[in-house]
């Protein structure tokens, strides 16, 4: 039977997935899935508006998400099939002969992340063909699960022969090398994917696999005598367990997540892994972001969950200090994080090299997950300022314009020689460690869920994108239609249609760049203060709305057809870094709106090395529909600049974000 399913899978993956892509468009409408994500975080002050209720009609984000749905998912599935990710489950279950395939102990997670991304697509647009494909994948995963719930294929296949030489093996048994084995990391991604799949379909086929594994972890780890006292080397099982807790209300999952966090830095519990794994101090005593950047932000997201769900002030104080350190001393202008290739890690305070920047795509995604939790907790505008900067720059730069080429690190400078991208100096079609391509797949289809948040009788507009959305408050339901050319233009029109006249508060985020600050934290500043200010109008007339807290706030009784118009002026700005960032001294970067710009050698074939900005420089903004998928470029007599996210889509070449700058 399982061989038949493998054949079926090969047929589905090998066949053109155009028939899936046609149905995956976010504008498609059909009966909603049986579960809802509206109550996924009941203890957070703000609730994200369910992605099934946010339909993009946007010229910027919709093509990117469609590219993932129609090309990247298919491409990644083929890669997983070619490299044995799927066969590993069948070999582990003794349905196929052979040794473990692949090079990494976490290869299982690539399949989980693809399922999660596809499930997010199902939430937006239910699709029987895609759902059937996922059922086949899940049936194959089930074969690899051991009777007691254990699921890490490489150890089941041959526990004495891990796929990566840096996993130490002594006895060849479970859990013996948690610092490197990724057994708990594999579980965490499985939980996240199973949670999302259940929300999308209402089916328990993947959820039951995850719960059986989670019950094994509960029986295996903890404070009680006879249980294993240890923590994972690579975090994510914590947020996965918390999601299972929120779905099932099984307190044991939340308790285990907190156990894993509480015992980091506890030498009496286990031999410490050190700063690389944020295992050098108890988490409540950590105040500087250190070590592997992806592990770090996944852990900080879980800490935020604990701070909120358990009202833990020690966790909250630590989270606040860590966030302040990251955005104030260790974040790139693009929103990227992680300075060093060595250890894929944060560097020292203000250590932000450009040519050798790591700024991993996965770390940018993890930063968004963390900042979204922080915003849901408080509604503080700063967190979405970081999210927006990261989304438009350091995150989507990781995916090529054709959907099948990727950046693992995201450099801010390239010389055409240094092979920064795991052996290449341009984008690659895949990696031996393919965590970033599949993380993009799991993240981007869920992006519509970032647009709005709500509480009681208040709607927060967090991001601006053409869309039609339905938002239900305690006292009524609103249909909201955004019309905008953002991020190319700063004008936004929102038509507000309540089912009936309804009193509510609307909060419209004023982006930090429109408030004369590139980002919270003070790490970057504009050379000159912009004198034009954002404006808001109601039904065609200027409206005196409060700008307190970084929002335009309007509290009124809304009638059908009410229209709010926002205007965020978008001049070209020159950005400088604090003096402590020695790498960027005597330099400036170009921004317009939320977009960071870069210069590439292909657009500046003469004098690239000598490009210098002056404080008095002015720039023309030109629309180029036939260039790089349709962009706005910046030009003057010295240079042509393109949005940073679009660089390296035309082959190997030179690039700079930070340019020499002279002041007069």
XYZ file of C-alpha atoms in Angstrom:
664
model
C 0.000 0.000 0.000
C 2.763 2.442 0.924
C 4.620 1.724 -2.301
C 1.424 2.638 -4.117
C 1.276 5.912 -2.209
C 4.891 6.699 -3.093
C 4.082 6.085 -6.740
C 1.042 8.327 -6.416
C 3.194 11.041 -4.847
C 5.779 10.828 -7.625
C 3.000 11.156 -10.163
C 1.513 14.185 -8.446
C 4.854 15.924 -7.959
C 6.222 15.025 -11.360
C 3.135 16.287 -13.134
C 2.824 19.999 -13.770
C 1.106 21.598 -10.780
C -0.544 24.232 -12.949
C -3.914 22.775 -12.029
C -3.087 23.465 -8.385
C -1.789 26.939 -9.079
C -4.983 27.929 -10.820
C -6.907 27.207 -7.625
C -4.352 28.613 -5.209
C -4.910 32.252 -6.056
C -5.853 34.189 -2.962
C -8.839 35.650 -4.721
C -10.505 32.233 -5.103
C -13.632 31.740 -3.070
C -15.241 28.544 -1.797
C -16.709 27.164 1.392
C -14.553 27.988 4.424
C -12.542 25.271 6.143
C -14.154 23.930 9.318
C -11.650 25.411 11.778
C -10.877 29.054 12.489
C -7.667 30.784 13.502
C -9.462 33.721 15.081
C -9.070 32.365 18.629
C -5.546 30.950 18.215
C -4.085 33.302 20.816
C -6.918 34.040 23.257
C -4.666 35.416 25.990
C -2.986 38.004 23.805
C -4.605 41.434 23.910
C -4.827 41.610 20.116
C -6.025 38.909 17.750
C -4.747 38.693 14.176
C -7.526 38.738 11.610
C -7.833 35.255 10.134
C -6.082 34.943 6.770
C -9.208 33.352 5.284
C -10.866 36.749 5.814
C -8.103 38.817 4.171
C -8.113 38.585 0.379
C -5.183 40.259 -1.322
C -5.702 42.157 -4.573
C -2.276 43.706 -4.323
C 0.215 44.292 -7.126
C 3.192 43.826 -4.806
C 2.479 40.988 -2.372
C -0.025 38.940 -4.350
C 2.437 38.087 -7.163
C 5.063 37.086 -4.585
C 2.670 34.780 -2.739
C 1.351 33.332 -5.999
C 4.940 32.639 -7.027
C 5.417 30.589 -3.862
C 2.136 28.765 -4.346
C 2.495 28.063 -8.049
C 6.248 27.548 -8.393
C 8.195 27.300 -5.157
C 6.044 24.654 -3.468
C 6.207 22.408 -6.539
C 9.933 23.037 -6.906
C 10.693 22.264 -3.267
C 8.606 19.078 -3.324
C 10.587 17.865 -6.323
C 13.831 18.634 -4.497
C 12.614 16.788 -1.418
C 11.715 13.823 -3.574
C 15.020 13.846 -5.462
C 17.082 14.073 -2.281
C 15.249 11.376 -0.377
C 13.343 13.458 2.175
C 10.183 11.478 1.451
C 11.844 8.095 1.097
C 13.392 8.509 4.553
C 9.958 8.172 6.156
C 9.289 4.995 4.185
C 12.736 3.561 4.924
C 12.244 4.335 8.624
C 8.947 2.455 8.500
C 10.578 -0.466 6.684
C 8.371 0.034 3.632
C 11.445 0.646 1.472
C 14.962 -0.744 1.837
C 18.020 1.461 2.160
C 20.079 3.761 4.350
C 19.205 7.318 5.354
C 19.300 9.788 2.493
C 20.267 13.442 2.786
C 22.971 15.320 4.640
C 21.259 16.953 7.602
C 19.607 15.544 10.735
C 16.751 17.993 10.259
C 15.861 17.094 6.660
C 12.449 15.865 7.854
C 11.489 19.451 8.612
C 11.626 20.495 4.956
C 8.586 18.300 4.346
C 6.835 19.693 7.422
C 7.428 23.299 6.363
C 6.104 22.665 2.870
C 2.951 21.187 4.405
C 2.611 24.228 6.666
C 2.932 26.674 3.770
C 0.511 24.700 1.631
C -1.900 24.549 4.584
C -1.788 28.326 4.875
C -2.680 28.417 1.190
C -5.642 26.138 1.910
C -6.838 28.516 4.616
C -6.874 31.352 2.094
C -8.353 29.298 -0.714
C -9.597 25.728 -0.060
C -8.414 23.421 -2.830
C -9.289 19.700 -2.961
C -6.341 18.791 -5.204
C -3.789 20.389 -2.905
C -5.504 18.939 0.157
C -5.286 15.452 -1.364
C -1.589 15.935 -2.061
C -1.029 16.854 1.575
C -2.965 13.782 2.701
C -0.540 11.664 0.678
C 2.464 13.384 2.247
C 1.006 12.924 5.726
C 0.338 9.234 5.087
C 4.003 8.831 4.130
C 5.106 10.699 7.276
C 2.967 8.385 9.404
C 4.917 5.383 8.147
C 8.111 6.797 9.644
C 6.648 7.210 13.129
C 7.624 4.566 15.666
C 4.987 2.816 17.742
C 5.465 5.025 20.809
C 5.306 8.255 18.796
C 9.012 8.878 18.154
C 9.699 10.506 14.797
C 13.144 11.443 13.544
C 13.867 9.351 10.488
C 17.658 9.340 10.492
C 17.865 7.905 13.993
C 15.148 5.331 13.342
C 16.866 4.171 10.136
C 20.358 3.895 11.616
C 20.937 5.539 15.009
C 24.685 4.950 14.801
C 25.072 6.810 11.494
C 23.692 10.365 11.600
C 23.653 12.205 8.260
C 25.874 15.032 9.522
C 29.341 14.351 10.973
C 28.878 17.015 13.630
C 26.231 14.952 15.436
C 28.147 12.974 18.071
C 27.008 9.388 18.519
C 28.005 7.288 21.504
C 25.415 4.626 22.172
C 23.273 5.270 19.120
C 20.151 5.862 21.186
C 17.513 8.557 21.302
C 18.134 11.953 22.843
C 21.844 11.272 23.524
C 23.143 14.336 21.672
C 20.377 16.938 21.896
C 22.806 19.771 21.282
C 23.152 18.684 17.667
C 20.731 15.839 16.896
C 17.773 18.143 16.121
C 15.322 15.520 17.368
C 13.369 18.147 19.271
C 13.759 20.711 16.495
C 12.199 18.188 14.116
C 9.322 17.768 16.559
C 8.776 21.509 16.832
C 8.400 22.040 13.094
C 6.093 19.030 12.928
C 3.855 20.546 15.638
C 3.749 23.927 13.907
C 2.800 22.311 10.601
C 0.239 19.931 12.101
C -1.404 22.810 13.971
C -1.748 24.824 10.759
C -2.933 21.825 8.747
C -5.686 21.186 11.291
C -6.786 24.813 11.168
C -6.891 24.632 7.385
C -8.744 21.360 6.985
C -10.237 20.271 10.287
C -8.586 16.884 9.705
C -6.735 15.113 12.500
C -4.470 12.933 10.326
C -1.371 15.085 10.862
C -2.443 16.440 14.241
C -2.704 12.929 15.697
C 0.848 12.176 14.573
C 2.028 15.355 16.298
C 0.073 14.720 19.506
C 1.390 11.162 19.763
C 4.918 12.547 19.500
C 4.201 15.357 21.968
C 2.834 12.861 24.484
C 6.100 10.936 24.155
C 8.058 14.118 24.924
C 5.877 14.798 27.971
C 6.564 11.272 29.223
C 10.296 11.578 28.501
C 11.390 15.064 29.632
C 10.773 17.030 32.803
C 11.627 17.526 36.432
C 10.313 14.190 37.703
C 12.673 11.453 38.736
C 13.344 9.013 35.923
C 12.763 11.577 33.188
C 15.515 13.031 31.002
C 16.825 16.361 32.248
C 17.920 18.290 29.177
C 16.899 20.971 26.674
C 17.011 21.137 22.861
C 20.075 22.505 21.116
C 17.957 24.235 18.452
C 14.790 25.868 19.701
C 11.340 25.675 18.131
C 9.790 22.767 19.965
C 8.741 25.321 22.589
C 6.476 27.354 20.289
C 5.215 24.134 18.724
C 4.232 22.717 22.102
C 2.518 25.971 23.012
C 0.444 25.840 19.823
C -0.622 22.284 20.642
C -1.549 23.491 24.133
C -3.674 26.283 22.696
C -5.420 23.824 20.393
C -6.013 21.037 22.920
C -5.852 22.856 26.280
C -3.551 20.061 27.460
C -1.584 21.813 30.201
C 1.244 19.275 29.961
C 2.371 20.754 26.638
C 2.656 24.267 28.077
C 4.425 22.915 31.148
C 7.005 21.108 29.024
C 7.604 24.180 26.862
C 8.336 26.212 29.970
C 10.546 23.429 31.339
C 12.708 23.597 28.226
C 12.996 27.380 28.598
C 13.454 27.439 32.368
C 16.397 25.063 32.202
C 18.476 26.815 29.584
C 21.623 27.993 31.305
C 21.028 25.592 34.195
C 24.218 23.538 34.588
C 22.555 21.392 37.245
C 20.084 20.196 34.609
C 22.444 19.336 31.732
C 25.920 20.073 30.339
C 25.537 23.568 28.871
C 25.738 24.167 25.123
C 26.923 27.747 25.613
C 26.061 31.095 23.990
C 25.754 29.574 20.510
C 22.514 27.922 21.645
C 21.542 30.661 24.148
C 22.353 28.126 26.855
C 24.894 30.182 28.819
C 22.531 31.894 31.272
C 18.987 31.317 32.488
C 16.670 32.916 29.955
C 15.337 35.412 32.493
C 18.900 36.697 33.020
C 19.706 37.155 29.335
C 19.785 40.753 28.146
C 21.973 40.565 25.014
C 21.051 38.683 21.846
C 23.866 36.205 21.196
C 24.657 33.042 19.310
C 22.852 31.415 16.411
C 20.344 34.053 15.338
C 17.562 31.685 14.240
C 17.691 29.692 17.452
C 17.626 32.958 19.362
C 14.522 34.522 17.831
C 12.605 31.238 17.961
C 13.407 31.115 21.671
C 12.431 34.749 22.218
C 9.076 34.073 20.524
C 8.454 31.218 22.958
C 9.529 33.387 25.885
C 6.984 35.987 24.787
C 4.284 33.307 24.720
C 5.180 32.326 28.282
C 5.260 35.951 29.417
C 1.736 36.432 28.061
C 0.071 33.079 28.728
C 1.463 32.733 32.248
C 1.750 36.456 33.049
C 5.399 35.908 33.911
C 7.065 39.256 34.662
C 10.604 37.833 34.727
C 10.144 36.483 31.213
C 8.621 39.782 30.135
C 11.524 41.836 31.477
C 14.010 39.597 29.681
C 12.092 39.755 26.397
C 11.983 43.553 26.532
C 15.730 43.840 27.175
C 16.588 41.374 24.426
C 14.414 43.224 21.911
C 15.966 46.562 22.822
C 19.443 45.112 22.378
C 18.607 43.593 19.003
C 16.986 46.615 17.390
C 19.276 49.143 19.046
C 22.644 47.459 18.467
C 22.471 44.362 16.251
C 20.000 44.822 13.394
C 20.842 45.605 9.791
C 19.116 48.434 7.952
C 17.242 45.767 5.982
C 15.812 44.298 9.193
C 18.170 41.349 8.845
C 19.883 39.914 11.904
C 23.038 37.855 12.385
C 26.427 39.382 11.613
C 28.700 36.359 11.425
C 28.946 33.371 9.109
C 30.720 31.600 11.934
C 27.914 30.040 13.933
C 25.281 31.844 11.806
C 25.336 34.198 14.723
C 24.908 37.637 16.165
C 28.160 39.511 16.604
C 29.175 41.994 19.259
C 27.149 45.142 19.809
C 27.337 47.328 16.670
C 29.190 44.612 14.721
C 27.375 44.864 11.380
C 29.695 44.062 8.460
C 28.253 44.380 4.957
C 30.289 42.145 2.636
C 30.378 39.327 5.185
C 26.918 39.898 6.663
C 25.076 36.677 7.409
C 21.552 38.015 7.902
C 19.975 34.609 7.304
C 16.577 34.473 5.625
C 15.318 32.144 8.377
C 16.405 34.681 11.001
C 14.385 37.423 9.298
C 11.344 35.139 9.338
C 11.915 34.340 13.007
C 12.177 38.048 13.789
C 8.770 38.635 12.212
C 7.231 35.817 14.257
C 8.684 37.299 17.447
C 7.727 40.904 16.693
C 4.211 39.859 15.741
C 3.764 38.279 19.175
C 5.060 41.434 20.836
C 2.620 43.564 18.883
C -0.285 41.265 19.723
C 0.652 41.677 23.347
C 0.743 45.470 23.452
C -0.305 47.032 20.149
C 2.916 49.056 20.266
C 3.668 50.434 16.817
C 7.433 49.820 17.026
C 7.036 46.104 16.528
C 5.282 46.503 13.192
C 7.860 49.062 12.137
C 10.420 46.265 12.478
C 8.128 43.778 10.738
C 7.555 46.072 7.771
C 11.259 46.861 7.370
C 12.098 43.161 7.514
C 9.343 42.049 5.134
C 10.131 44.460 2.328
C 13.887 44.078 2.514
C 15.760 41.410 4.446
C 13.089 38.706 4.106
C 11.812 38.704 0.525
C 15.358 39.238 -0.741
C 15.772 35.539 0.086
C 13.492 34.493 -2.808
C 14.296 35.115 -6.472
C 11.861 36.688 -8.891
C 11.340 33.312 -10.578
C 10.618 31.528 -7.291
C 13.331 28.875 -7.658
C 16.551 30.605 -6.565
C 17.418 31.519 -3.003
C 19.651 33.387 -0.619
C 20.544 31.678 2.642
C 22.594 34.657 3.919
C 21.640 38.146 2.706
C 24.723 40.293 2.232
C 24.555 44.086 2.078
C 27.527 44.237 -0.261
C 28.928 41.940 -2.959
C 32.167 42.079 -4.920
C 31.315 39.295 -7.362
C 34.100 37.140 -5.917
C 33.321 36.372 -2.274
C 31.114 33.278 -2.156
C 28.881 34.438 0.672
C 25.837 32.345 -0.292
C 27.071 28.976 0.948
C 29.624 28.568 -1.834
C 28.171 30.972 -4.407
C 28.287 34.713 -4.940
C 24.777 34.841 -6.364
C 21.517 33.024 -5.683
C 21.460 29.226 -5.547
C 18.829 26.763 -6.696
C 18.982 24.735 -3.446
C 21.245 24.028 -0.487
C 22.543 20.976 1.327
C 20.874 22.665 4.307
C 17.626 23.798 2.707
C 15.976 25.395 5.743
C 15.590 28.849 4.155
C 13.717 27.897 0.957
C 11.181 25.822 2.898
C 10.869 28.459 5.609
C 9.921 30.993 2.924
C 7.277 28.511 1.762
C 5.782 28.162 5.235
C 5.833 31.899 5.932
C 4.745 33.837 2.863
C 1.280 32.296 2.302
C 0.413 33.399 5.855
C 1.429 37.020 5.246
C -2.161 38.298 4.804
C -2.677 37.501 8.486
C -0.337 40.361 9.366
C -2.455 43.114 7.797
C -4.952 43.614 10.616
C -5.296 42.992 14.335
C -8.321 43.572 16.531
C -9.499 43.798 20.115
C -13.001 44.380 21.490
C -14.146 47.386 19.429
C -10.802 48.389 17.861
C -9.237 47.522 14.497
C -5.502 47.996 13.923
C -4.325 48.454 10.344
C -0.757 47.187 10.501
C 0.305 46.931 6.864
C -0.872 48.565 3.670
C -1.737 46.377 0.686
C -4.577 46.242 -1.802
C -7.123 43.896 -0.274
C -10.710 43.211 0.714
C -11.146 41.944 4.258
C -13.863 41.101 6.733
C -13.257 41.953 10.377
C -15.685 41.033 13.140
C -15.685 42.991 16.397
C -17.769 42.491 19.522
C -20.463 44.835 18.267
C -20.431 44.318 14.513
C -18.688 43.202 11.341
C -16.842 45.429 8.888
C -15.816 44.900 5.280
C -12.643 46.854 4.570
C -11.273 47.550 1.115
C -7.748 48.928 0.807
C -6.728 50.509 -2.498
C -3.075 51.473 -2.785
C 0.122 51.208 -4.835
C 2.169 50.778 -1.648
C 5.202 50.438 -1.323
C 5.738 52.453 -4.505
C 3.336 55.196 -3.414
C 2.298 56.357 0.020
C -1.372 56.998 -0.710
C -3.898 54.564 0.739
C -7.678 54.645 0.457
C -9.769 52.480 2.755
C -13.476 52.060 2.164
C -15.253 50.971 5.342
C -18.539 49.108 5.190
C -20.105 48.007 8.470
C -23.111 45.714 8.231
C -24.975 48.527 9.972
C -23.949 51.803 11.581
C -21.408 50.722 14.206
C -19.228 52.525 16.724
C -15.600 51.419 16.619
C -12.051 52.700 16.892
C -9.740 52.445 13.892
C -5.990 52.753 14.341
C -3.897 53.282 11.214
C -0.162 52.702 11.660
C 2.038 55.611 10.643
C 5.238 53.870 9.478
C 8.400 54.877 11.292
C 9.943 56.112 8.048
C 7.000 58.552 7.795
C 7.695 59.640 11.384
C 11.284 60.652 10.511
C 12.906 57.517 11.887
C 14.140 54.574 9.801
C 13.456 52.169 12.655
C 12.957 52.054 16.419
C 16.045 51.783 18.571
C 18.079 54.720 17.305
C 20.610 52.600 15.406
C 19.889 54.482 12.171
C 18.833 58.048 11.407
C 18.049 60.184 8.383
C 20.565 62.810 7.336
C 17.903 65.475 7.140
C 14.525 65.796 8.777
C 11.566 65.648 6.426
C 9.223 68.612 6.856
C 6.179 67.179 5.070
C 4.014 65.147 7.386
C 1.526 62.301 6.932
C -2.101 63.332 6.564
C -5.474 61.641 6.936
C -8.841 62.537 5.475
C -12.335 61.260 6.219
C -14.886 61.227 3.425
C -12.784 63.625 1.385
C -12.194 66.177 4.128
C -8.999 66.656 6.172
C -9.378 65.057 9.566
C -7.601 66.095 12.748
C -6.707 62.646 14.058
C -4.393 62.012 16.957
C -0.924 60.729 15.966
C -0.220 59.510 19.488
C 1.689 56.261 19.722
C 2.455 56.177 16.000
C -1.145 55.685 14.873
C -3.813 57.853 13.333
C -6.745 57.024 15.623
C -10.392 57.627 14.712
C -13.200 56.739 17.101
C -16.662 57.219 15.648
C -19.840 55.569 14.462
C -19.073 54.248 10.986
C -21.584 54.232 8.152
C -21.521 52.170 4.971
C -19.295 53.765 2.348
C -17.180 55.801 4.754
C -13.784 56.443 3.245
C -10.462 57.107 4.949
C -7.588 58.467 2.855
C -4.005 58.315 4.097
C -1.034 60.062 2.548
C 2.485 59.175 3.628
C 4.951 61.374 1.699
C 7.702 59.267 0.072
C 10.784 61.380 -0.597
C 14.112 59.666 -1.206
C 15.974 59.665 2.100
C 19.634 59.229 2.997
C 20.275 57.092 6.058
C 23.291 57.069 8.357
C 24.250 54.659 11.125
C 25.331 55.474 14.656
C 29.002 56.239 15.109
C 29.529 52.931 16.898
C 28.796 51.055 13.640
C 32.296 51.535 12.325
C 31.617 49.622 9.104
C 29.174 52.314 7.947
C 30.997 55.488 8.959
C 31.454 57.975 6.136
C 28.666 56.198 4.266
C 24.966 56.595 3.626
C 22.201 54.365 2.294
C 19.183 55.263 0.174
C 15.584 54.612 1.150
C 12.202 55.465 -0.226
C 9.165 54.551 1.808
C 9.692 51.122 3.370
C 12.228 50.073 0.723
C 15.990 50.061 1.156
C 17.785 50.596 -2.160
C 21.003 49.123 -3.524
C 23.281 49.855 -6.463
C 24.340 46.985 -8.710
C 27.251 46.936 -11.108
C 25.021 45.929 -14.022
C 23.152 49.262 -13.755
C 26.297 51.266 -13.023
C 28.917 49.782 -15.387
C 31.314 52.723 -15.134
C 32.558 54.239 -11.910
C 30.832 51.734 -9.602
C 33.638 51.804 -7.061
C 33.660 55.587 -6.965
C 29.958 56.258 -6.428
C 29.668 58.898 -3.710
C 26.587 60.496 -2.226
C 26.397 64.122 -1.233
C 23.977 65.651 1.218
C 22.570 67.855 -1.532
C 21.916 65.042 -4.000
C 18.456 64.761 -5.496
C 16.958 61.743 -7.222
C 14.376 60.998 -9.847
C 11.966 58.145 -9.221
C 11.217 56.191 -12.384
C 8.743 53.386 -12.904
C 10.197 50.428 -14.824
C 7.500 47.853 -15.519
C 9.829 45.766 -17.683
C 12.661 45.578 -15.138
C 12.915 43.012 -12.328
C 9.231 42.257 -12.226
C 8.183 45.923 -12.220
C 9.957 48.314 -9.867
C 10.638 51.988 -9.203
C 14.305 52.916 -9.598
C 16.192 55.903 -8.215
C 18.455 57.806 -10.587
C 20.660 60.848 -10.815
C 23.791 61.712 -12.790
C 25.885 59.464 -10.528
C 23.906 56.271 -10.116
C 20.935 54.023 -10.687
C 19.571 52.218 -7.624
C 17.088 49.339 -7.390
C 15.148 47.987 -4.399
C 17.459 45.798 -2.329
C 15.062 42.841 -2.409
C 15.487 42.537 -6.209
C 19.278 42.403 -6.401
C 21.150 39.387 -7.849
C 18.377 38.397 -10.213
C 20.577 39.088 -13.247
C 23.599 36.949 -12.502
C 26.845 37.478 -10.617
C 27.843 41.071 -10.017
C 28.760 43.791 -7.581
C 26.310 45.433 -5.182
C 26.323 47.962 -2.368
C 23.710 49.236 0.063
C 26.027 51.586 1.933
C 27.726 54.166 -0.320
C 30.552 56.562 0.403
C 29.097 59.881 1.496
C 30.459 63.376 1.648
C 28.922 66.193 3.647
C 29.155 69.823 2.623
